[in-house]
PDB file of C-alpha atoms and ligand atoms in Angstrom:
ATOM      1  CA  UNK A   1      37.204 -30.572  15.312  1.00 65.00           C
ATOM      2  CA  UNK A   2      34.334 -32.721  16.553  1.00 74.00           C
ATOM      3  CA  UNK A   3      34.601 -31.088  19.996  1.00 75.00           C
ATOM      4  CA  UNK A   4      34.134 -27.734  18.355  1.00 73.00           C
ATOM      5  CA  UNK A   5      31.124 -29.019  16.436  1.00 76.00           C
ATOM      6  CA  UNK A   6      29.648 -30.369  19.669  1.00 82.00           C
ATOM      7  CA  UNK A   7      30.185 -27.063  21.450  1.00 80.00           C
ATOM      8  CA  UNK A   8      28.484 -25.191  18.667  1.00 80.00           C
ATOM      9  CA  UNK A   9      25.633 -27.688  18.795  1.00 81.00           C
ATOM     10  CA  UNK A  10      25.210 -27.289  22.541  1.00 80.00           C
ATOM     11  CA  UNK A  11      25.343 -23.522  22.288  1.00 81.00           C
ATOM     12  CA  UNK A  12      22.689 -23.627  19.587  1.00 80.00           C
ATOM     13  CA  UNK A  13      20.423 -25.864  21.670  1.00 78.00           C
ATOM     14  CA  UNK A  14      20.873 -23.599  24.690  1.00 76.00           C
ATOM     15  CA  UNK A  15      19.962 -20.606  22.556  1.00 75.00           C
ATOM     16  CA  UNK A  16      16.855 -22.324  21.205  1.00 74.00           C
ATOM     17  CA  UNK A  17      15.722 -23.393  24.693  1.00 70.00           C
ATOM     18  CA  UNK A  18      16.272 -19.911  26.013  1.00 71.00           C
ATOM     19  CA  UNK A  19      14.492 -18.305  23.117  1.00 69.00           C
ATOM     20  CA  UNK A  20      11.408 -20.490  22.947  1.00 67.00           C
ATOM     21  CA  UNK A  21      10.848 -21.238  26.639  1.00 65.00           C
ATOM     22  CA  UNK A  22      12.561 -18.632  28.737  1.00 63.00           C
ATOM     23  CA  UNK A  23      12.573 -15.367  26.871  1.00 61.00           C
ATOM     24  CA  UNK A  24       9.654 -12.962  27.138  1.00 58.00           C
ATOM     25  CA  UNK A  25       9.750  -9.619  25.413  1.00 57.00           C
ATOM     26  CA  UNK A  26       9.654  -6.620  27.705  1.00 62.00           C
ATOM     27  CA  UNK A  27       7.808  -3.380  27.308  1.00 75.00           C
ATOM     28  CA  UNK A  28       8.047  -1.447  24.098  1.00 81.00           C
ATOM     29  CA  UNK A  29      10.727   1.149  23.564  1.00 84.00           C
ATOM     30  CA  UNK A  30       9.305   4.414  22.345  1.00 81.00           C
ATOM     31  CA  UNK A  31      10.941   6.025  19.361  1.00 76.00           C
ATOM     32  CA  UNK A  32      12.826   9.067  20.621  1.00 71.00           C
ATOM     33  CA  UNK A  33      12.603  11.920  18.135  1.00 74.00           C
ATOM     34  CA  UNK A  34      11.531   9.329  15.618  1.00 76.00           C
ATOM     35  CA  UNK A  35      14.646   7.165  15.906  1.00 88.00           C
ATOM     36  CA  UNK A  36      15.369   3.887  17.677  1.00 94.00           C
ATOM     37  CA  UNK A  37      18.686   2.040  17.782  1.00 96.00           C
ATOM     38  CA  UNK A  38      18.294  -1.739  17.716  1.00 97.00           C
ATOM     39  CA  UNK A  39      21.172  -4.116  18.365  1.00 97.00           C
ATOM     40  CA  UNK A  40      21.148  -7.491  16.615  1.00 98.00           C
ATOM     41  CA  UNK A  41      23.100  -9.929  18.758  1.00 97.00           C
ATOM     42  CA  UNK A  42      22.880 -13.393  20.370  1.00 95.00           C
ATOM     43  CA  UNK A  43      19.549 -14.245  18.793  1.00 96.00           C
ATOM     44  CA  UNK A  44      17.696 -11.148  19.938  1.00 96.00           C
ATOM     45  CA  UNK A  45      16.848  -7.725  18.746  1.00 97.00           C
ATOM     46  CA  UNK A  46      17.312  -5.320  21.630  1.00 96.00           C
ATOM     47  CA  UNK A  47      14.995  -3.685  22.146  1.00 96.00           C
ATOM     48  CA  UNK A  48      12.664  -6.242  20.596  1.00 95.00           C
ATOM     49  CA  UNK A  49       9.515  -4.164  21.027  1.00 95.00           C
ATOM     50  CA  UNK A  50       9.489  -0.743  19.462  1.00 95.00           C
ATOM     51  CA  UNK A  51       6.641   1.712  19.486  1.00 93.00           C
ATOM     52  CA  UNK A  52       6.146   4.360  16.840  1.00 93.00           C
ATOM     53  CA  UNK A  53       3.328   6.697  15.974  1.00 92.00           C
ATOM     54  CA  UNK A  54       1.091   6.234  12.973  1.00 94.00           C
ATOM     55  CA  UNK A  55       1.736   8.487   9.974  1.00 94.00           C
ATOM     56  CA  UNK A  56       5.070   9.677  11.311  1.00 92.00           C
ATOM     57  CA  UNK A  57       8.332   8.732   9.727  1.00 94.00           C
ATOM     58  CA  UNK A  58      10.421   6.693  12.151  1.00 94.00           C
ATOM     59  CA  UNK A  59      13.982   5.527  11.699  1.00 96.00           C
ATOM     60  CA  UNK A  60      15.087   2.158  13.001  1.00 97.00           C
ATOM     61  CA  UNK A  61      18.852   2.016  13.172  1.00 97.00           C
ATOM     62  CA  UNK A  62      19.870  -1.636  13.193  1.00 98.00           C
ATOM     63  CA  UNK A  63      23.351  -2.525  14.350  1.00 98.00           C
ATOM     64  CA  UNK A  64      24.084  -6.151  13.559  1.00 98.00           C
ATOM     65  CA  UNK A  65      26.804  -7.599  15.757  1.00 98.00           C
ATOM     66  CA  UNK A  66      25.957 -11.210  14.957  1.00 97.00           C
ATOM     67  CA  UNK A  67      27.996 -12.312  11.915  1.00 97.00           C
ATOM     68  CA  UNK A  68      25.978 -15.522  11.403  1.00 96.00           C
ATOM     69  CA  UNK A  69      23.890 -15.643   8.219  1.00 96.00           C
ATOM     70  CA  UNK A  70      20.819 -16.064  10.421  1.00 95.00           C
ATOM     71  CA  UNK A  71      20.929 -12.354  11.269  1.00 97.00           C
ATOM     72  CA  UNK A  72      21.539 -11.146   7.734  1.00 97.00           C
ATOM     73  CA  UNK A  73      18.064  -9.940   6.882  1.00 97.00           C
ATOM     74  CA  UNK A  74      15.312  -8.135   8.679  1.00 98.00           C
ATOM     75  CA  UNK A  75      11.818  -8.598   7.331  1.00 98.00           C
ATOM     76  CA  UNK A  76       8.765  -6.627   8.397  1.00 97.00           C
ATOM     77  CA  UNK A  77       5.571  -8.652   8.107  1.00 93.00           C
ATOM     78  CA  UNK A  78       2.792  -6.834   6.361  1.00 92.00           C
ATOM     79  CA  UNK A  79       4.873  -3.762   5.553  1.00 95.00           C
ATOM     80  CA  UNK A  80       6.640  -5.055   2.469  1.00 94.00           C
ATOM     81  CA  UNK A  81      10.061  -4.234   3.902  1.00 96.00           C
ATOM     82  CA  UNK A  82      13.033  -6.552   3.819  1.00 96.00           C
ATOM     83  CA  UNK A  83      16.541  -5.244   4.208  1.00 98.00           C
ATOM     84  CA  UNK A  84      19.993  -6.707   4.424  1.00 98.00           C
ATOM     85  CA  UNK A  85      21.978  -5.797   7.531  1.00 98.00           C
ATOM     86  CA  UNK A  86      25.732  -5.363   7.225  1.00 98.00           C
ATOM     87  CA  UNK A  87      27.854  -6.664  10.117  1.00 98.00           C
ATOM     88  CA  UNK A  88      29.166  -3.958  12.443  1.00 97.00           C
ATOM     89  CA  UNK A  89      27.752  -1.084  10.453  1.00 97.00           C
ATOM     90  CA  UNK A  90      24.507   0.665  11.322  1.00 97.00           C
ATOM     91  CA  UNK A  91      21.729   0.262   8.799  1.00 97.00           C
ATOM     92  CA  UNK A  92      18.918   2.769   8.917  1.00 97.00           C
ATOM     93  CA  UNK A  93      15.462   1.751   7.834  1.00 97.00           C
ATOM     94  CA  UNK A  94      12.929   4.524   7.745  1.00 95.00           C
ATOM     95  CA  UNK A  95       9.305   3.662   7.712  1.00 94.00           C
ATOM     96  CA  UNK A  96       5.972   5.294   7.955  1.00 95.00           C
ATOM     97  CA  UNK A  97       2.941   3.239   8.854  1.00 96.00           C
ATOM     98  CA  UNK A  98      -0.555   4.607   8.438  1.00 95.00           C
ATOM     99  CA  UNK A  99      -2.474   1.874  10.171  1.00 95.00           C
ATOM    100  CA  UNK A 100      -2.160   1.324  13.916  1.00 95.00           C
ATOM    101  CA  UNK A 101      -1.370  -2.229  14.923  1.00 95.00           C
ATOM    102  CA  UNK A 102       1.386  -4.637  15.800  1.00 96.00           C
ATOM    103  CA  UNK A 103       3.758  -5.736  13.081  1.00 97.00           C
ATOM    104  CA  UNK A 104       6.309  -8.487  13.495  1.00 97.00           C
ATOM    105  CA  UNK A 105       9.847  -8.084  12.283  1.00 97.00           C
ATOM    106  CA  UNK A 106      12.081 -11.110  12.033  1.00 98.00           C
ATOM    107  CA  UNK A 107      15.139 -12.549  10.387  1.00 97.00           C
ATOM    108  CA  UNK A 108      14.507 -14.801   7.413  1.00 95.00           C
ATOM    109  CA  UNK A 109      14.335 -17.904   9.634  1.00 93.00           C
ATOM    110  CA  UNK A 110      12.269 -16.214  12.327  1.00 94.00           C
ATOM    111  CA  UNK A 111      14.861 -16.884  15.013  1.00 95.00           C
ATOM    112  CA  UNK A 112      15.257 -13.204  15.641  1.00 97.00           C
ATOM    113  CA  UNK A 113      11.840 -11.777  16.436  1.00 96.00           C
ATOM    114  CA  UNK A 114      10.667  -8.311  17.246  1.00 97.00           C
ATOM    115  CA  UNK A 115       7.484  -6.315  17.312  1.00 96.00           C
ATOM    116  CA  UNK A 116       6.761  -2.928  15.909  1.00 96.00           C
ATOM    117  CA  UNK A 117       3.842  -1.381  17.750  1.00 94.00           C
ATOM    118  CA  UNK A 118       2.168   1.421  15.849  1.00 94.00           C
ATOM    119  CA  UNK A 119       0.014   3.386  18.267  1.00 92.00           C
ATOM    120  CA  UNK A 120      -0.905   6.947  19.001  1.00 87.00           C
ATOM    121  CA  UNK A 121       0.111   7.182  22.637  1.00 73.00           C
ATOM    122  CA  UNK A 122       1.905   5.157  25.230  1.00 57.00           C
ATOM    123  CA  UNK A 123      -0.501   4.488  28.093  1.00 55.00           C
ATOM    124  CA  UNK A 124       2.258   4.241  30.655  1.00 51.00           C
ATOM    125  CA  UNK A 125       3.725   7.614  29.856  1.00 47.00           C
ATOM    126  CA  UNK A 126       2.224  10.330  32.061  1.00 47.00           C
ATOM    127  CA  UNK A 127       4.819  12.943  31.400  1.00 45.00           C
ATOM    128  CA  UNK A 128       2.779  15.824  30.231  1.00 42.00           C
TER     129      UNK A 128
HETATM  130 CU1   CU B 201      17.732 -16.175  11.416  1.00 65.46          CU
END
């Protein structure tokens, strides 16, 4: 029993070290036809940076694979959105943000952290 507790402790420390010192969020994932699928697993939202357009309804489809209570909620700072995520079942959150900017979304303990970027156009996209 104590070995198990130790293993869990070590895993938790490794996760914290990785999260706070090693992990850097990548580029933002653009909503495709207004929808983005986000997996909730191993302490990260993937993708953790999502870009949507202002004044357009976007759907974030969260799939929580992490059964720990840490991942149970997703809270959007400044948008007055907090939703419970069921384990193994997609949860769709639709939102429409008028004001461009960057909004954080996190779990209730802020271990899971993501960014919602509300912006008109993606600079790196030269497709048209
Ligand atoms: Cu948490």
